Short mmCIF file of C-alpha atoms and ligand atoms in Angstrom, two decimals:
data_model
loop_
_atom_site.label_atom_id
_atom_site.label_comp_id
_atom_site.label_asym_id
_atom_site.label_seq_id
_atom_site.Cartn_x
_atom_site.Cartn_y
_atom_site.Cartn_z
CA MET A 1 33.06 -17.38 -3.15
CA LEU A 2 29.68 -17.09 -4.47
CA GLN A 3 28.70 -14.91 -7.00
CA MET A 4 25.40 -13.97 -6.96
CA ALA A 5 23.69 -11.62 -9.91
CA GLY A 6 24.64 -8.41 -10.26
CA ARG A 7 21.09 -7.48 -9.98
CA MET A 8 20.62 -8.63 -6.09
CA GLY A 9 22.69 -5.92 -5.38
CA VAL A 10 19.92 -3.54 -6.63
CA LEU A 11 17.32 -5.35 -4.46
CA GLY A 12 15.91 -2.27 -1.61
CA THR A 13 13.68 -3.80 1.65
CA GLU A 14 10.40 -2.42 3.70
CA THR A 15 12.01 -1.04 6.49
CA ALA A 16 9.32 -0.96 8.65
CA PHE A 17 10.46 -4.69 9.21
CA GLU A 18 13.64 -3.60 10.76
CA VAL A 19 11.94 -1.32 12.69
CA LEU A 20 9.62 -3.34 13.97
CA ALA A 21 12.55 -5.86 14.77
CA ARG A 22 14.56 -2.86 16.82
CA ALA A 23 10.96 -2.50 18.65
CA ASN A 24 10.70 -6.52 19.58
CA ALA A 25 14.35 -6.39 20.84
CA LEU A 26 14.08 -3.51 22.63
CA ALA A 27 10.32 -4.30 24.50
CA ALA A 28 11.80 -7.98 25.23
CA GLU A 29 14.85 -6.13 27.16
CA GLY A 30 11.58 -4.59 29.21
CA ARG A 31 11.35 -1.79 27.55
CA SER A 32 7.96 0.04 26.89
CA ILE A 33 7.38 0.16 23.56
CA ILE A 34 4.47 1.84 21.45
CA ASN A 35 5.13 0.66 17.63
CA LEU A 36 3.42 3.23 14.82
CA GLY A 37 6.01 2.00 12.35
CA ILE A 38 3.64 -0.89 11.49
CA GLY A 39 1.26 -1.44 8.37
CA GLN A 40 -0.99 -3.69 9.60
CA PRO A 41 -4.76 -3.03 11.22
CA ASP A 42 -4.58 -3.39 15.02
CA PHE A 43 -7.60 -5.56 14.57
CA PRO A 44 -8.21 -9.28 14.02
CA THR A 45 -9.45 -11.14 10.84
CA PRO A 46 -13.15 -10.91 11.30
CA GLU A 47 -14.37 -14.77 13.09
CA HIS A 48 -16.31 -15.35 10.27
CA ILE A 49 -13.72 -15.39 8.21
CA VAL A 50 -11.58 -17.74 10.30
CA GLU A 51 -14.39 -19.40 10.86
CA ALA A 52 -14.51 -20.34 6.43
CA GLY A 53 -10.93 -20.88 6.59
CA ARG A 54 -10.75 -23.14 9.24
CA LYS A 55 -13.95 -24.85 7.50
CA ALA A 56 -11.98 -24.99 4.86
CA LEU A 57 -9.48 -26.83 6.20
CA ALA A 58 -11.86 -29.67 8.36
CA ASP A 59 -13.78 -30.10 4.76
CA GLY A 60 -9.99 -31.45 3.38
CA HIS A 61 -9.21 -28.51 1.31
CA HIS A 62 -6.05 -29.44 1.50
CA GLY A 63 -4.42 -29.73 -2.22
CA TYR A 64 -3.66 -27.21 -4.94
CA THR A 65 -6.21 -24.62 -6.72
CA PRO A 66 -5.89 -23.16 -9.67
CA ALA A 67 -3.48 -21.10 -9.93
CA ASN A 68 -5.54 -18.07 -10.47
CA GLY A 69 -7.39 -19.04 -7.30
CA ILE A 70 -10.60 -21.23 -7.67
CA PRO A 71 -13.65 -19.70 -9.45
CA ALA A 72 -15.80 -18.69 -6.76
CA LEU A 73 -13.17 -16.83 -5.35
CA ARG A 74 -12.28 -15.12 -8.80
CA ALA A 75 -16.87 -14.93 -9.22
CA ALA A 76 -16.77 -13.05 -5.78
CA VAL A 77 -13.86 -10.64 -6.47
CA ALA A 78 -15.76 -9.49 -9.46
CA ALA A 79 -18.96 -8.86 -7.76
CA ASP A 80 -17.47 -6.91 -4.99
CA LEU A 81 -16.00 -4.63 -7.73
CA LEU A 82 -19.16 -3.94 -9.44
CA ARG A 83 -20.66 -3.51 -5.78
CA ARG A 84 -17.59 -0.95 -4.83
CA HIS A 85 -16.88 0.49 -8.36
CA GLY A 86 -20.03 -0.35 -10.62
CA VAL A 87 -17.74 -1.60 -13.01
CA GLU A 88 -18.29 -5.07 -14.60
CA VAL A 89 -14.84 -7.26 -14.48
CA SER A 90 -14.75 -11.04 -15.78
CA PRO A 91 -14.08 -13.17 -13.33
CA GLU A 92 -11.63 -15.04 -16.16
CA LEU A 93 -9.17 -11.06 -15.69
CA VAL A 94 -9.03 -12.18 -11.84
CA LEU A 95 -5.73 -13.78 -10.27
CA VAL A 96 -5.60 -14.66 -7.24
CA VAL A 97 -2.25 -14.28 -5.84
CA PRO A 98 -0.94 -14.32 -1.91
CA GLY A 99 -0.80 -10.88 -0.98
CA ALA A 100 -1.26 -7.94 -2.91
CA LYS A 101 2.60 -7.73 -3.72
CA VAL A 102 2.97 -10.63 -5.77
CA THR A 103 0.57 -8.30 -8.95
CA MET A 104 3.72 -5.73 -7.89
CA PHE A 105 5.92 -7.68 -8.72
CA PHE A 106 4.83 -9.54 -11.64
CA SER A 107 3.58 -6.81 -13.33
CA ILE A 108 6.88 -4.74 -12.41
CA LEU A 109 9.11 -7.78 -14.13
CA MET A 110 6.70 -8.13 -16.60
CA PHE A 111 8.12 -4.45 -18.08
CA GLY A 112 10.82 -3.68 -16.70
CA GLU A 113 14.42 -4.54 -18.73
CA PRO A 114 16.90 -2.13 -18.76
CA GLY A 115 16.94 0.65 -21.27
CA VAL A 116 13.27 1.09 -20.19
CA GLU A 117 11.49 3.85 -17.29
CA ILE A 118 9.29 3.20 -14.90
CA LEU A 119 7.39 5.81 -12.57
CA TYR A 120 6.29 5.73 -9.06
CA PRO A 121 5.35 7.74 -6.81
CA ASN A 122 7.61 8.77 -4.25
CA PRO A 123 7.57 9.16 -1.01
CA GLY A 124 5.82 5.77 -1.90
CA PHE A 125 5.33 2.71 -0.73
CA PRO A 126 9.14 1.07 -0.96
CA ILE A 127 8.75 -1.87 -2.95
CA TYR A 128 8.12 0.23 -5.87
CA GLU A 129 11.25 1.64 -6.51
CA SER A 130 13.21 -1.90 -5.20
CA VAL A 131 11.35 -3.98 -7.50
CA ILE A 132 12.15 -1.28 -10.44
CA ARG A 133 15.80 -0.87 -10.01
CA PHE A 134 15.92 -5.12 -9.12
CA SER A 135 14.52 -5.37 -12.93
CA GLY A 136 16.89 -3.82 -14.81
CA ALA A 137 14.68 -0.85 -15.40
CA THR A 138 14.99 3.40 -14.35
CA PRO A 139 12.78 4.54 -11.54
CA VAL A 140 11.41 8.04 -12.72
CA PRO A 141 10.15 9.22 -9.57
CA ILE A 142 6.31 10.66 -9.64
CA PRO A 143 6.81 13.45 -6.60
CA LEU A 144 3.65 13.54 -4.42
CA HIS A 145 2.98 17.19 -2.92
CA GLU A 146 1.99 17.91 0.47
CA ALA A 147 0.88 20.71 0.04
CA ALA A 148 -1.62 19.15 -2.26
CA GLY A 149 -3.07 16.75 0.08
CA PHE A 150 0.05 14.34 -1.05
CA SER A 151 -1.44 14.23 -4.21
CA PHE A 152 0.58 14.12 -8.11
CA SER A 153 0.15 16.34 -10.27
CA ALA A 154 -1.13 14.91 -13.48
CA ASN A 155 0.21 17.15 -15.81
CA GLU A 156 3.75 16.73 -14.38
CA VAL A 157 3.37 12.55 -14.70
CA LEU A 158 2.62 13.19 -18.35
CA ASP A 159 5.61 15.65 -18.48
CA LYS A 160 7.84 12.68 -17.33
CA ILE A 161 6.84 10.28 -20.37
CA THR A 162 9.01 9.64 -22.44
CA PRO A 163 9.03 6.83 -25.67
CA ARG A 164 10.44 4.68 -23.11
CA THR A 165 8.17 4.71 -20.54
CA ARG A 166 6.44 1.47 -20.25
CA LEU A 167 4.66 1.30 -17.08
CA ILE A 168 3.31 4.08 -14.37
CA ILE A 169 2.62 3.43 -10.47
CA ILE A 170 -0.37 4.93 -9.18
CA ASN A 171 -1.64 4.60 -5.31
CA SER A 172 -4.50 6.07 -4.17
CA PRO A 173 -5.14 6.55 -1.28
CA ALA A 174 -1.65 5.99 -0.49
CA ASN A 175 1.51 4.63 2.04
CA PRO A 176 3.04 6.24 3.38
CA THR A 177 0.59 9.64 3.33
CA GLY A 178 -2.60 8.91 3.67
CA GLY A 179 -3.21 11.39 0.77
CA VAL A 180 -6.31 10.57 -1.75
CA VAL A 181 -5.93 11.42 -5.51
CA PRO A 182 -8.67 13.49 -6.62
CA ARG A 183 -11.16 12.83 -9.27
CA GLU A 184 -10.13 15.85 -11.03
CA GLU A 185 -6.58 14.71 -11.50
CA LEU A 186 -6.76 11.31 -12.28
CA ASP A 187 -9.47 12.30 -15.15
CA ARG A 188 -7.09 14.91 -16.19
CA LEU A 189 -4.07 11.75 -16.35
CA VAL A 190 -5.67 9.16 -18.11
CA ALA A 191 -7.31 12.12 -21.08
CA GLY A 192 -3.20 12.93 -21.22
CA LEU A 193 -2.81 8.73 -21.34
CA GLU A 194 -4.68 8.61 -23.92
CA ARG A 195 -1.69 10.45 -25.79
CA HIS A 196 0.52 8.01 -24.35
CA PRO A 197 -1.16 4.21 -25.59
CA HIS A 198 2.92 2.71 -25.28
CA VAL A 199 2.34 2.94 -21.25
CA ALA A 200 0.70 0.31 -19.02
CA VAL A 201 -0.96 1.83 -15.54
CA LEU A 202 -0.63 -0.33 -12.15
CA SER A 203 -3.30 1.05 -9.99
CA ASP A 204 -2.10 -0.10 -6.43
CA GLU A 205 -5.63 0.22 -3.93
CA ILE A 206 -5.11 -1.16 -1.61
CA TYR A 207 -6.44 1.32 0.57
CA GLY A 208 -9.40 1.50 -1.32
CA GLU A 209 -12.06 1.03 1.35
CA ILE A 210 -10.16 3.19 4.05
CA LEU A 211 -11.30 6.66 3.34
CA TYR A 212 -12.53 9.01 6.21
CA ASP A 213 -14.40 13.03 5.99
CA GLY A 214 -16.76 11.85 2.74
CA ALA A 215 -13.12 11.55 0.95
CA GLU A 216 -14.68 9.21 -2.78
CA HIS A 217 -11.63 6.21 -4.00
CA VAL A 218 -12.11 6.69 -7.76
CA SER A 219 -11.15 3.26 -9.19
CA LEU A 220 -9.03 3.29 -12.74
CA LEU A 221 -11.74 1.03 -13.58
CA ARG A 222 -13.84 3.24 -14.24
CA TYR A 223 -12.18 4.51 -16.77
CA PRO A 224 -12.49 2.95 -19.98
CA SER A 225 -10.06 4.06 -22.19
CA LEU A 226 -7.53 2.07 -20.05
CA ARG A 227 -9.20 -0.69 -19.70
CA ASP A 228 -6.60 -2.81 -21.87
CA ARG A 229 -3.40 -1.18 -20.36
CA LEU A 230 -5.00 -1.27 -16.55
CA ILE A 231 -3.30 -3.52 -13.85
CA LEU A 232 -5.07 -3.05 -11.00
CA LEU A 233 -3.72 -4.23 -7.15
CA ASP A 234 -6.12 -5.15 -4.56
CA GLY A 235 -5.96 -7.14 -2.00
CA TRP A 236 -7.95 -8.65 1.70
CA SER A 237 -4.46 -7.67 3.64
CA LYS A 238 -5.70 -3.57 5.00
CA THR A 239 -9.41 -3.55 4.48
CA TYR A 240 -10.20 -7.53 6.16
CA ALA A 241 -7.02 -7.39 8.81
CA MET A 242 -5.29 -10.12 6.63
CA THR A 243 -1.92 -9.59 6.24
CA GLY A 244 -0.71 -12.98 7.84
CA TRP A 245 -3.18 -15.16 5.33
CA ARG A 246 -1.18 -13.76 2.34
CA LEU A 247 -3.95 -12.48 -0.26
CA GLY A 248 -3.91 -10.24 -2.86
CA TYR A 249 -5.50 -10.37 -6.82
CA GLY A 250 -5.33 -8.68 -9.59
CA VAL A 251 -7.34 -7.92 -12.43
CA TRP A 252 -5.32 -7.95 -15.50
CA PRO A 253 -6.01 -6.65 -18.87
CA LYS A 254 -6.91 -9.81 -21.42
CA GLN A 255 -3.05 -9.26 -23.29
CA LEU A 256 -1.32 -9.60 -20.39
CA PHE A 257 -3.58 -11.94 -18.49
CA ALA A 258 -1.82 -15.06 -19.89
CA HIS A 259 1.77 -14.07 -19.12
CA ALA A 260 0.53 -13.13 -15.48
CA GLU A 261 -0.80 -16.55 -14.95
CA ARG A 262 2.48 -18.43 -16.34
CA LEU A 263 4.73 -16.30 -13.64
CA ALA A 264 2.39 -17.40 -11.15
CA ILE A 265 2.69 -21.22 -12.00
CA ASN A 266 6.63 -20.18 -12.18
CA CYS A 267 6.38 -18.56 -8.85
CA HIS A 268 3.90 -20.21 -6.40
CA SER A 269 1.59 -22.27 -8.04
CA CYS A 270 -1.51 -21.01 -6.17
CA VAL A 271 -2.33 -19.13 -3.03
CA ASN A 272 -3.33 -21.96 -0.11
CA ALA A 273 -6.56 -23.55 -0.25
CA ALA A 274 -7.74 -22.33 2.85
CA THR A 275 -7.19 -18.86 2.21
CA GLN A 276 -9.21 -18.37 -0.88
CA PHE A 277 -11.86 -20.02 1.43
CA ALA A 278 -11.74 -17.37 4.44
CA GLY A 279 -11.47 -14.63 1.35
CA ILE A 280 -14.84 -15.69 -0.21
CA ALA A 281 -16.37 -15.02 2.72
CA ALA A 282 -14.78 -12.55 3.94
CA LEU A 283 -16.11 -10.70 0.63
CA LYS A 284 -19.42 -12.58 0.90
CA GLY A 285 -19.98 -11.38 4.40
CA PRO A 286 -21.54 -8.69 6.29
CA ARG A 287 -19.81 -5.08 5.49
CA GLU A 288 -20.16 -4.23 9.85
CA PRO A 289 -16.53 -4.87 10.68
CA VAL A 290 -15.11 -3.30 7.82
CA GLU A 291 -16.72 -0.99 8.44
CA ARG A 292 -16.49 -0.29 11.93
CA MET A 293 -12.60 -0.78 11.79
CA VAL A 294 -12.53 2.48 9.30
CA ARG A 295 -14.96 4.73 12.17
CA ALA A 296 -12.11 3.37 14.83
CA PHE A 297 -9.30 4.10 12.42
CA ALA A 298 -11.54 7.68 11.82
CA GLU A 299 -11.31 8.53 15.25
CA ARG A 300 -7.91 8.11 16.08
CA ARG A 301 -7.00 9.91 13.17
CA GLU A 302 -8.79 12.79 14.18
CA TYR A 303 -6.27 12.75 17.47
CA ILE A 304 -2.83 12.14 15.91
CA ALA A 305 -3.26 15.01 13.19
CA GLY A 306 -4.10 16.99 16.31
CA ALA A 307 -2.12 15.90 18.28
CA LEU A 308 1.16 16.12 15.48
CA ASN A 309 0.14 19.73 14.68
CA SER A 310 0.27 21.11 18.46
CA LEU A 311 4.14 19.51 18.81
CA PRO A 312 7.11 21.73 18.33
CA GLY A 313 8.51 21.93 14.44
CA VAL A 314 5.77 19.26 13.16
CA ARG A 315 3.28 19.98 10.59
CA CYS A 316 0.78 17.71 9.96
CA ALA A 317 -1.74 17.12 7.13
CA ASN A 318 -5.33 15.43 7.78
CA PRO A 319 -4.77 12.19 5.73
CA GLY A 320 -7.61 11.01 3.57
CA GLY A 321 -7.09 7.87 3.64
CA ALA A 322 -5.25 4.27 4.55
CA PHE A 323 -3.88 4.41 8.11
CA TYR A 324 -0.81 6.62 7.86
CA THR A 325 -0.26 10.15 9.12
CA PHE A 326 2.65 11.77 6.77
CA PRO A 327 3.92 14.59 9.07
CA ASN A 328 6.36 16.90 8.69
CA VAL A 329 9.20 17.50 10.77
CA ALA A 330 11.11 19.66 9.08
CA GLY A 331 10.65 22.38 11.99
CA THR A 332 12.77 20.09 14.67
CA GLY A 333 15.82 20.48 13.23
CA TYR A 334 16.46 16.96 13.08
CA ASP A 335 16.77 14.62 9.46
CA ALA A 336 14.22 12.45 9.24
CA LYS A 337 16.30 9.24 9.86
CA THR A 338 18.34 10.49 13.15
CA LEU A 339 14.64 11.17 14.34
CA GLN A 340 13.49 7.49 13.99
CA THR A 341 16.89 6.18 15.43
CA GLU A 342 16.06 9.05 18.69
CA LEU A 343 12.14 8.84 18.74
CA LEU A 344 13.28 4.95 19.04
CA ASP A 345 16.01 4.77 21.46
CA LYS A 346 14.84 7.24 23.87
CA THR A 347 10.96 7.07 23.91
CA GLY A 348 9.91 3.56 23.25
CA VAL A 349 8.27 5.40 20.07
CA ALA A 350 8.65 3.60 16.85
CA THR A 351 8.30 5.38 14.23
CA ILE A 352 9.62 5.25 10.06
CA ALA A 353 12.22 7.81 8.43
CA GLY A 354 9.87 9.64 5.24
CA THR A 355 13.09 8.25 3.61
CA SER A 356 12.06 4.66 3.82
CA PHE A 357 9.69 6.20 1.31
CA GLY A 358 12.20 7.16 -1.17
CA SER A 359 13.58 10.71 -1.39
CA PHE A 360 11.38 13.00 -1.12
CA GLY A 361 10.55 11.61 2.12
CA GLU A 362 13.45 13.60 3.74
CA ASP A 363 11.23 15.80 5.56
CA TYR A 364 8.69 13.91 7.34
CA ILE A 365 8.58 10.45 9.38
CA ARG A 366 5.10 8.19 8.62
CA ILE A 367 3.38 7.49 12.13
CA SER A 368 0.98 4.78 11.69
CA TYR A 369 -2.52 5.12 13.64
CA ALA A 370 -3.05 1.81 13.66
CA ASN A 371 -3.49 1.08 17.35
CA SER A 372 -5.36 1.86 20.40
CA LEU A 373 -5.75 5.42 21.44
CA ALA A 374 -4.85 5.37 24.47
CA ASN A 375 -1.44 4.00 22.89
CA LEU A 376 -1.65 7.10 20.51
CA GLN A 377 -2.10 9.15 23.41
CA GLU A 378 1.14 8.04 25.32
CA ALA A 379 3.28 7.89 21.97
CA VAL A 380 2.43 11.81 21.61
CA GLU A 381 3.38 12.93 24.73
CA ARG A 382 7.09 10.69 25.04
CA ILE A 383 7.38 12.68 21.50
CA ARG A 384 6.17 15.69 23.19
CA LYS A 385 8.29 16.36 25.97
CA PHE A 386 11.36 14.75 23.62
CA LEU A 387 10.94 17.56 21.78
CA GLY A 388 10.46 19.98 24.45
CA ASN A 389 13.90 18.85 26.21
CA LEU A 390 16.14 19.70 22.88
CA PRO A 391 18.73 21.87 23.30
CA GLY A 392 17.56 25.56 23.10
CA ARG A 393 13.79 24.83 23.46
C1 LIG B 401 0.44 0.58 -1.03
C2 LIG B 401 0.57 -1.15 -0.96
N1 LIG B 401 0.45 -2.25 -1.68
C3 LIG B 401 0.52 -2.86 -1.51
C4 LIG B 401 1.15 -3.29 -0.08
C5 LIG B 401 0.98 -5.04 -0.07
O1 LIG B 401 -0.33 -5.43 0.43
P1 LIG B 401 0.08 -7.44 0.96
O2 LIG B 401 0.63 -7.38 2.26
O3 LIG B 401 -1.50 -8.19 -0.04
O4 LIG B 401 0.78 -8.10 -0.17
C6 LIG B 401 1.06 -2.75 1.08
C7 LIG B 401 1.76 -3.41 2.54
O5 LIG B 401 2.10 -2.81 3.52
C8 LIG B 401 0.94 -1.50 0.52
O6 LIG B 401 0.47 -0.39 1.46
#
């Protein structure tokens, strides 16, 4: 009998991958499946980025790169942050990693251990809670409120800080809700954090360029009082439709950078070289492909939020960012997990139960609208028919 470390028993997962496997299995049986469970753009990576990756391979970039990332890429990240947020960041503090998730994993491992508390959004990206538990720390949920567009209340966050709190995780625009935290709430949070200098902040801004209706993304980088304890997580996966390339970065405070670099050297050595060249092309290339993708998401969002609101028992806030909606389905009489299973098995529409994103997601399902308008329309009609056939309707 092999005996694993006890922490292996508390590691969670991302249900999106399980739903994808089930949806694929049903599709292989010949069922018509519309996958609204997926967490990635349905667009290909723009061609000039693919070409840069191809060229890097042809030019012989086959070896290890510096663990932090190639200097031109780190400089391009710093230039991009200046363009987007008007903030000067030293390329020396940028750590390029294989996917944005790695910055999350490293940050939580760096602070988490038994006896420590880490605050994280709930409902939120499931890996936060999973890795917090894996580290031995206690996960302390920050409730997100539907009535506030799935923002948190800064006062509620500040009230949860104790002497044992070492890290707070913030995610805006958010997965799974599409919520965007308003500037005033961030201002209040940062002002309050000045009273708690022992707390670091991980700001997951991976959806920072996918915004609608003039919603504003306020990067936590803009707050000077946080800079010496802020870890910024961002990357290419969503903005440039590059999920499979595995490329992300963290901007680390000076006091933590060497530790993060050491984790990288112990873990993955460096990101594959060709991907890094593709990443430079993405940041320095035309913005038009990104703008076109966001326009397409905006059109779909407009449709899906309205259509979901017209379904019996369903209420849907209009999300400010990302490509998810998080409709409240309590009125259907189904719990989220049963609804997820029934919708997939009976209608072929894959969604994800809100409980996959934490205990506060029990009244919701996540719908990704990274799918064609025609598929979204078909999915809504299937769901409408299914809900209309409920006993008692
Ligand atoms: C909130 C959030 N952060 C981070 C990530 C991970 O991004 P990557 O694929 O670059 O690791 C995701 C991916 O779904 C996400 O939704």
